[in-house]
Every structure is written in structure tokens, then in C-alpha cells.
Coordinates of N, CA and C in Angstrom, one line a residue:
M1 N 9.0 -2.4 14.8 CA 9.5 -1.2 14.3 C 8.6 -0.6 13.2
E2 N 8.3 0.6 13.3 CA 7.5 1.3 12.3 C 8.3 1.6 11.1
P3 N 7.9 1.2 9.9 CA 8.7 1.4 8.7 C 8.7 2.9 8.2
I4 N 7.6 3.6 8.4 CA 7.5 4.9 7.8 C 8.6 5.9 8.3
P5 N 8.8 6.0 9.6 CA 9.9 7.0 10.1 C 11.3 6.5 9.6
L6 N 11.5 5.2 9.6 CA 12.8 4.7 9.2 C 13.1 5.0 7.7
I7 N 12.1 4.7 6.9 CA 12.3 4.9 5.4 C 12.2 6.4 5.0
T8 N 11.3 7.1 5.6 CA 11.1 8.5 5.3 C 12.1 9.5 5.8
F9 N 12.5 9.3 7.1 CA 13.4 10.2 7.7 C 14.8 9.8 7.8
T10 N 15.0 8.5 8.0 CA 16.4 8.0 8.1 C 17.1 7.8 6.8
Y11 N 16.3 7.3 5.8 CA 16.8 7.0 4.5 C 16.0 7.6 3.4
P12 N 15.8 8.9 3.4 CA 14.9 9.6 2.4 C 15.6 9.5 1.0
G13 N 14.8 9.2 0.0 CA 15.3 9.1 -1.4 C 16.0 7.8 -1.7
R14 N 16.2 6.9 -0.8 CA 16.9 5.7 -1.0 C 16.1 4.6 -1.7
F15 N 14.8 4.6 -1.5 CA 14.0 3.5 -2.0 C 13.1 4.0 -3.1
F16 N 13.1 3.3 -4.2 CA 12.2 3.7 -5.4 C 10.9 2.9 -5.4
S17 N 10.8 1.8 -4.6 CA 9.6 1.1 -4.5 C 9.4 0.6 -3.1
W18 N 8.1 0.4 -2.7 CA 7.7 -0.3 -1.4 C 6.8 -1.4 -1.8
H19 N 6.9 -2.5 -1.1 CA 6.1 -3.6 -1.2 C 5.2 -3.6 0.0
I20 N 3.9 -3.4 -0.2 CA 2.9 -3.4 1.0 C 2.0 -4.6 0.8
K21 N 1.6 -5.1 1.9 CA 0.8 -6.4 1.9 C -0.3 -6.3 3.0
D22 N -1.5 -6.9 2.6 CA -2.6 -7.0 3.6 C -3.0 -8.4 3.6
Y23 N -3.7 -8.8 4.7 CA -4.1 -10.2 4.8 C -5.5 -10.5 4.2
K24 N -6.2 -9.4 3.9 CA -7.5 -9.5 3.2 C -7.4 -8.6 2.0
E25 N -8.5 -8.4 1.3 CA -8.4 -7.4 0.2 C -8.0 -6.1 0.7
L26 N -7.2 -5.4 -0.1 CA -6.6 -4.1 0.3 C -7.6 -3.2 1.0
G27 N -7.3 -2.8 2.2 CA -8.1 -1.9 2.9 C -9.2 -2.5 3.8
E28 N -9.4 -3.8 3.6 CA -10.5 -4.4 4.3 C -10.1 -4.9 5.8
S29 N -8.9 -5.2 6.0 CA -8.5 -5.7 7.3 C -8.5 -4.6 8.3
G30 N -8.2 -3.4 7.9 CA -8.2 -2.2 8.8 C -6.9 -2.2 9.6
K31 N -5.9 -3.1 9.4 CA -4.7 -3.2 10.1 C -3.6 -2.4 9.5
I32 N -3.7 -2.1 8.2 CA -2.6 -1.4 7.5 C -3.0 0.0 7.2
P33 N -2.3 1.0 7.6 CA -2.6 2.4 7.3 C -2.2 2.8 5.9
F34 N -2.9 2.3 4.9 CA -2.5 2.5 3.5 C -2.4 4.0 3.1
R35 N -3.4 4.7 3.5 CA -3.4 6.2 3.2 C -2.2 6.8 3.7
E36 N -1.8 6.5 4.9 CA -0.6 7.1 5.5 C 0.6 6.7 4.7
Y37 N 0.7 5.4 4.3 CA 1.8 4.9 3.5 C 1.9 5.7 2.2
V38 N 0.8 5.9 1.5 CA 0.8 6.6 0.3 C 1.3 8.1 0.5
E39 N 0.9 8.7 1.5 CA 1.3 10.1 1.8 C 2.9 10.1 2.0
Y40 N 3.4 9.2 2.8 CA 4.8 9.2 3.1 C 5.6 8.7 1.9
A41 N 5.0 7.9 1.1 CA 5.7 7.4 -0.1 C 6.0 8.6 -1.0
E42 N 5.1 9.5 -1.2 CA 5.3 10.7 -2.0 C 6.4 11.5 -1.4
K43 N 6.4 11.7 -0.1 CA 7.3 12.6 0.6 C 8.8 12.0 0.5
S44 N 8.9 10.7 0.5 CA 10.2 10.1 0.6 C 10.8 9.7 -0.8
G45 N 10.0 10.0 -1.9 CA 10.5 9.8 -3.2 C 10.2 8.4 -3.8
V46 N 9.4 7.7 -3.2 CA 9.0 6.4 -3.7 C 8.2 6.5 -5.0
Q47 N 8.6 5.8 -6.0 CA 7.9 5.9 -7.3 C 6.8 4.8 -7.5
Y48 N 7.0 3.7 -6.9 CA 6.2 2.5 -7.1 C 5.7 1.9 -5.8
L49 N 4.5 1.6 -5.6 CA 3.9 0.9 -4.5 C 3.5 -0.5 -5.1
I50 N 4.0 -1.5 -4.6 CA 3.6 -2.9 -5.0 C 2.7 -3.5 -3.9
A51 N 1.5 -3.7 -4.2 CA 0.5 -4.2 -3.2 C 0.3 -5.7 -3.4
E52 N 0.2 -6.4 -2.3 CA -0.1 -7.8 -2.3 C -1.2 -8.2 -1.3
V53 N -2.0 -9.1 -1.7 CA -3.0 -9.7 -0.8 C -2.6 -11.1 -0.4
E54 N -2.6 -11.3 0.9 CA -2.1 -12.6 1.4 C -3.1 -13.7 1.2
D55 N -4.4 -13.5 1.4 CA -5.4 -14.5 1.4 C -6.7 -13.9 0.7
Y56 N -7.0 -14.4 -0.5 CA -8.1 -13.8 -1.2 C -9.5 -14.3 -0.6
S57 N -10.4 -13.4 -0.5 CA -11.7 -13.7 0.0 C -12.7 -14.0 -1.2
Y58 N -12.2 -13.7 -2.4 CA -13.0 -13.8 -3.6 C -12.1 -14.4 -4.7
P59 N -12.6 -14.8 -5.8 CA -11.8 -15.3 -6.9 C -10.7 -14.2 -7.2
P60 N -9.5 -14.6 -7.6 CA -8.4 -13.7 -7.7 C -8.6 -12.5 -8.6
L61 N -9.2 -12.7 -9.8 CA -9.5 -11.6 -10.7 C -10.4 -10.6 -10.1
Y62 N -11.5 -11.1 -9.4 CA -12.4 -10.1 -8.8 C -11.7 -9.4 -7.6
S63 N -10.9 -10.1 -6.9 CA -10.1 -9.5 -5.8 C -9.2 -8.5 -6.3
T64 N -8.6 -8.7 -7.4 CA -7.7 -7.8 -8.1 C -8.4 -6.5 -8.5
S65 N -9.6 -6.7 -9.0 CA -10.4 -5.5 -9.4 C -10.8 -4.7 -8.2
L66 N -11.1 -5.4 -7.1 CA -11.4 -4.6 -5.8 C -10.2 -3.9 -5.3
A67 N -9.0 -4.5 -5.4 CA -7.8 -3.8 -5.0 C -7.6 -2.6 -5.8
W68 N -7.7 -2.7 -7.2 CA -7.5 -1.5 -8.0 C -8.5 -0.4 -7.7
E69 N -9.8 -0.7 -7.5 CA -10.8 0.3 -7.1 C -10.4 1.0 -5.8
Y70 N -9.9 0.2 -4.9 CA -9.5 0.8 -3.6 C -8.3 1.7 -3.8
I71 N -7.3 1.3 -4.5 CA -6.1 2.1 -4.7 C -6.5 3.4 -5.5
Y72 N -7.2 3.2 -6.6 CA -7.5 4.3 -7.4 C -8.4 5.3 -6.8
H73 N -9.5 4.9 -6.3 CA -10.6 5.8 -5.8 C -10.4 6.2 -4.4
T74 N -9.8 5.4 -3.5 CA -9.6 5.8 -2.1 C -8.3 6.4 -1.8
L75 N -7.2 5.8 -2.4 CA -5.9 6.3 -2.0 C -5.3 7.4 -2.9
L76 N -5.6 7.3 -4.2 CA -4.9 8.2 -5.2 C -5.8 9.4 -5.5
N77 N -7.1 9.2 -5.6 CA -7.9 10.3 -6.0 C -8.7 10.8 -4.8
N78 N -8.1 11.3 -3.8 CA -8.7 11.7 -2.6 C -8.9 13.2 -2.6

């Protein structure tokens, strides 16, 4: 089941946060449409996106900095 139509159209305004997760550093697996999630999060009233990485490819602090760079430069400042 695709979460975006369910959350955005069936339950708009009901969720204030989304927990999104990737199996590599954010954006590197290519399996999660993060840009689409951010667009729909804004439309559905979500205030917080909580991102998680399942398996780090690098030391955790470096991986966290990569995730921040991806979120800030690729998803939010487009």
C-alpha cells in the first residue's frame, strides 16, 4: 500500500509527523521517493519529518552529516 495517497487524501491534517526510513544513507538507495514525500508532507499538514537510516555505510556522525546535507540542500532548498 502506498502511504502518500492514504495519508494525504484519506486522512489530511491528521498526522503532524512522518517517520521515513532508508536502508542506506538518505537518498542513496534510490528506493524511497523522498522528494515526493516532502512535497506531500507540506500538502497534508505534516510539520515534522523524522528520518532514519537502517544501516550506516560510514561512521554514525559522518553519516548523520551526509543525511543533513541531503535533506537541507536536496529536499528543502530546491
